[in-house]
Amino acid sequence: HPIPTKPGLSELLAFFNQTKLKRAIATSSRRALATHKLERANVLSFFPVMAAGDEVEQGKPAPDLFLLAAERL
């Protein structure tokens, strides 16, 4: 079963596709779990870069996830 998404997500992702904005996901979830959920929500392909909680020493609210995502962009 697909994961439900918030209203307006489809429009936001369509906008992302029309722009040259770089985009990433920074999540405190483990990469495998985040990938699985994003695939089930049919949105993984919209975010070419990911930083996950199991890839940094300190999770949120420390900036490590966001810095890693920015570095990968």
GROMACS .gro file of N, CA and C in nm:
model
  219
    1HIS      N    1   0.083  -0.119   0.000
    1HIS     CA    2   0.000   0.000   0.000
    1HIS      C    3   0.088   0.125   0.000
    2PRO      N    4   0.050   0.225  -0.079
    2PRO     CA    5   0.128   0.348  -0.079
    2PRO      C    6   0.113   0.423   0.054
    3ILE      N    7   0.209   0.503   0.085
    3ILE     CA    8   0.205   0.585   0.205
    3ILE      C    9   0.130   0.714   0.172
    4PRO      N   10   0.034   0.754   0.255
    4PRO     CA   11  -0.039   0.877   0.228
    4PRO      C   12   0.053   0.998   0.236
    5THR      N   13   0.025   1.097   0.154
    5THR     CA   14   0.105   1.219   0.152
    5THR      C   15   0.017   1.339   0.187
    6LYS      N   16   0.080   1.448   0.216
    6LYS     CA   17   0.009   1.570   0.252
    6LYS      C   18  -0.050   1.637   0.127
    7PRO      N   19  -0.164   1.705   0.143
    7PRO     CA   20  -0.221   1.779   0.030
    7PRO      C   21  -0.120   1.881  -0.023
    8GLY      N   22  -0.113   1.894  -0.153
    8GLY     CA   23  -0.024   1.989  -0.217
    8GLY      C   24   0.112   1.934  -0.253
    9LEU      N   25   0.143   1.812  -0.209
    9LEU     CA   26   0.275   1.756  -0.238
    9LEU      C   27   0.296   1.736  -0.387
   10SER      N   28   0.197   1.687  -0.457
   10SER     CA   29   0.211   1.665  -0.602
   10SER      C   30   0.243   1.794  -0.675
   11GLU      N   31   0.176   1.901  -0.638
   11GLU     CA   32   0.200   2.031  -0.701
   11GLU      C   33   0.341   2.082  -0.669
   12LEU      N   34   0.383   2.065  -0.545
   12LEU     CA   35   0.517   2.108  -0.505
   12LEU      C   36   0.624   2.031  -0.582
   13LEU      N   37   0.609   1.901  -0.594
   13LEU     CA   38   0.706   1.820  -0.666
   13LEU      C   39   0.706   1.853  -0.815
   14ALA      N   40   0.590   1.883  -0.871
   14ALA     CA   41   0.583   1.925  -1.012
   14ALA      C   42   0.659   2.057  -1.030
   15PHE      N   43   0.644   2.148  -0.935
   15PHE     CA   44   0.718   2.275  -0.939
   15PHE      C   45   0.868   2.248  -0.934
   16PHE      N   46   0.911   2.159  -0.844
   16PHE     CA   47   1.053   2.124  -0.835
   16PHE      C   48   1.104   2.075  -0.970
   17ASN      N   49   1.027   1.995  -1.038
   17ASN     CA   50   1.070   1.941  -1.167
   17ASN      C   51   1.085   2.049  -1.273
   18GLN      N   52   1.014   2.158  -1.259
   18GLN     CA   53   1.019   2.267  -1.357
   18GLN      C   54   1.132   2.365  -1.328
   19THR      N   55   1.195   2.354  -1.214
   19THR     CA   56   1.301   2.448  -1.175
   19THR      C   57   1.436   2.380  -1.181
   20LYS      N   58   1.537   2.458  -1.165
   20LYS     CA   59   1.674   2.405  -1.159
   20LYS      C   60   1.722   2.399  -1.014
   21LEU      N   61   1.630   2.412  -0.919
   21LEU     CA   62   1.666   2.407  -0.779
   21LEU      C   63   1.722   2.270  -0.742
   22LYS      N   64   1.832   2.272  -0.671
   22LYS     CA   65   1.885   2.147  -0.618
   22LYS      C   66   1.801   2.110  -0.497
   23ARG      N   67   1.781   1.982  -0.476
   23ARG     CA   68   1.699   1.940  -0.364
   23ARG      C   69   1.754   1.814  -0.299
   24ALA      N   70   1.730   1.805  -0.170
   24ALA     CA   71   1.779   1.692  -0.091
   24ALA      C   72   1.680   1.664   0.021
   25ILE      N   73   1.691   1.545   0.075
   25ILE     CA   74   1.616   1.509   0.195
   25ILE      C   75   1.716   1.487   0.306
   26ALA      N   76   1.689   1.547   0.421
   26ALA     CA   77   1.767   1.524   0.542
   26ALA      C   78   1.671   1.463   0.644
   27THR      N   79   1.694   1.338   0.681
   27THR     CA   80   1.602   1.268   0.770
   27THR      C   81   1.679   1.200   0.882
   28SER      N   82   1.620   1.199   0.999
   28SER     CA   83   1.684   1.131   1.111
   28SER      C   84   1.661   0.980   1.104
   29SER      N   85   1.579   0.934   1.011
   29SER     CA   86   1.557   0.790   0.992
   29SER      C   87   1.681   0.726   0.931
   30ARG      N   88   1.693   0.595   0.950
   30ARG     CA   89   1.800   0.521   0.883
   30ARG      C   90   1.774   0.525   0.732
   31ARG      N   91   1.882   0.522   0.654
   31ARG     CA   92   1.871   0.533   0.508
   31ARG      C   93   1.778   0.426   0.450
   32ALA      N   94   1.792   0.302   0.493
   32ALA     CA   95   1.710   0.194   0.436
   32ALA      C   96   1.561   0.219   0.461
   33LEU      N   97   1.527   0.262   0.581
   33LEU     CA   98   1.387   0.287   0.613
   33LEU      C   99   1.335   0.408   0.536
   34ALA      N  100   1.413   0.515   0.530
   34ALA     CA  101   1.372   0.635   0.458
   34ALA      C  102   1.352   0.604   0.310
   35THR      N  103   1.445   0.530   0.252
   35THR     CA  104   1.434   0.494   0.110
   35THR      C  105   1.306   0.413   0.086
   36HIS      N  106   1.281   0.318   0.172
   36HIS     CA  107   1.161   0.234   0.158
   36HIS      C  108   1.034   0.319   0.163
   37LYS      N  109   1.025   0.408   0.260
   37LYS     CA  110   0.905   0.490   0.274
   37LYS      C  111   0.889   0.589   0.159
   38LEU      N  112   0.999   0.649   0.116
   38LEU     CA  113   0.991   0.743   0.004
   38LEU      C  114   0.953   0.673  -0.126
   39GLU      N  115   1.002   0.550  -0.143
   39GLU     CA  116   0.961   0.472  -0.261
   39GLU      C  117   0.813   0.442  -0.256
   40ARG      N  118   0.764   0.400  -0.140
   40ARG     CA  119   0.621   0.367  -0.126
   40ARG      C  120   0.532   0.489  -0.146
   41ALA      N  121   0.585   0.607  -0.116
   41ALA     CA  122   0.509   0.731  -0.137
   41ALA      C  123   0.527   0.785  -0.279
   42ASN      N  124   0.607   0.715  -0.359
   42ASN     CA  125   0.634   0.754  -0.498
   42ASN      C  126   0.698   0.893  -0.510
   43VAL      N  127   0.789   0.926  -0.419
   43VAL     CA  128   0.855   1.057  -0.424
   43VAL      C  129   1.007   1.048  -0.421
   44LEU      N  130   1.062   0.930  -0.408
   44LEU     CA  131   1.207   0.917  -0.396
   44LEU      C  132   1.279   0.978  -0.515
   45SER      N  133   1.227   0.960  -0.634
   45SER     CA  134   1.295   1.008  -0.756
   45SER      C  135   1.303   1.161  -0.763
   46PHE      N  136   1.223   1.230  -0.685
   46PHE     CA  137   1.226   1.376  -0.685
   46PHE      C  138   1.342   1.433  -0.605
   47PHE      N  139   1.407   1.348  -0.526
   47PHE     CA  140   1.514   1.393  -0.438
   47PHE      C  141   1.640   1.312  -0.464
   48PRO      N  142   1.728   1.363  -0.548
   48PRO     CA  143   1.847   1.288  -0.586
   48PRO      C  144   1.952   1.275  -0.475
   49VAL      N  145   1.937   1.354  -0.370
   49VAL     CA  146   2.035   1.354  -0.262
   49VAL      C  147   1.963   1.325  -0.130
   50MET      N  148   2.026   1.241  -0.048
   50MET     CA  149   1.970   1.213   0.083
   50MET      C  150   2.082   1.208   0.186
   51ALA      N  151   2.051   1.259   0.304
   51ALA     CA  152   2.137   1.244   0.420
   51ALA      C  153   2.050   1.179   0.527
   52ALA      N  154   2.096   1.070   0.585
   52ALA     CA  155   2.015   0.993   0.679
   52ALA      C  156   2.080   0.987   0.817
   53GLY      N  157   1.998   0.958   0.915
   53GLY     CA  158   2.043   0.957   1.053
   53GLY      C  159   2.155   0.860   1.082
   54ASP      N  160   2.161   0.750   1.008
   54ASP     CA  161   2.269   0.653   1.033
   54ASP      C  162   2.398   0.688   0.960
   55GLU      N  163   2.401   0.807   0.899
   55GLU     CA  164   2.520   0.852   0.826
   55GLU      C  165   2.593   0.966   0.896
   56VAL      N  166   2.541   1.009   1.009
   56VAL     CA  167   2.603   1.119   1.083
   56VAL      C  168   2.623   1.078   1.229
   57GLU      N  169   2.715   1.148   1.293
   57GLU     CA  170   2.742   1.117   1.434
   57GLU      C  171   2.633   1.171   1.525
   58GLN      N  172   2.587   1.294   1.497
   58GLN     CA  173   2.483   1.356   1.580
   58GLN      C  174   2.361   1.385   1.495
   59GLY      N  175   2.246   1.337   1.543
   59GLY     CA  176   2.121   1.363   1.472
   59GLY      C  177   2.061   1.497   1.510
   60LYS      N  178   1.940   1.518   1.464
   60LYS     CA  179   1.868   1.642   1.496
   60LYS      C  180   1.858   1.656   1.647
   61PRO      N  181   1.868   1.773   1.702
   61PRO     CA  182   1.868   1.903   1.637
   61PRO      C  183   2.007   1.952   1.595
   62ALA      N  184   2.110   1.871   1.614
   62ALA     CA  185   2.243   1.911   1.565
   62ALA      C  186   2.235   1.931   1.414
   63PRO      N  187   2.318   2.015   1.357
   63PRO     CA  188   2.310   2.046   1.214
   63PRO      C  189   2.374   1.942   1.123
   64ASP      N  190   2.427   1.834   1.178
   64ASP     CA  191   2.504   1.737   1.098
   64ASP      C  192   2.430   1.687   0.974
   65LEU      N  193   2.303   1.653   0.988
   65LEU     CA  194   2.225   1.602   0.874
   65LEU      C  195   2.215   1.705   0.763
   66PHE      N  196   2.190   1.828   0.802
   66PHE     CA  197   2.171   1.934   0.703
   66PHE      C  198   2.303   1.970   0.636
   67LEU      N  199   2.410   1.968   0.713
   67LEU     CA  200   2.541   1.995   0.656
   67LEU      C  201   2.582   1.885   0.558
   68LEU      N  202   2.553   1.760   0.593
   68LEU     CA  203   2.584   1.649   0.503
   68LEU      C  204   2.502   1.660   0.375
   69ALA      N  205   2.374   1.690   0.387
   69ALA     CA  206   2.289   1.706   0.268
   69ALA      C  207   2.342   1.819   0.180
   70ALA      N  208   2.379   1.931   0.241
   70ALA     CA  209   2.432   2.045   0.165
   70ALA      C  210   2.563   2.008   0.097
   71GLU      N  211   2.649   1.935   0.167
   71GLU     CA  212   2.775   1.892   0.107
   71GLU      C  213   2.752   1.803  -0.013
   72ARG      N  214   2.655   1.715  -0.004
   72ARG     CA  215   2.625   1.623  -0.114
   72ARG      C  216   2.561   1.694  -0.233
   73LEU      N  217   2.493   1.803  -0.207
   73LEU     CA  218   2.436   1.880  -0.318
   73LEU      C  219   2.545   1.940  -0.402
   0.00000   0.00000   0.00000
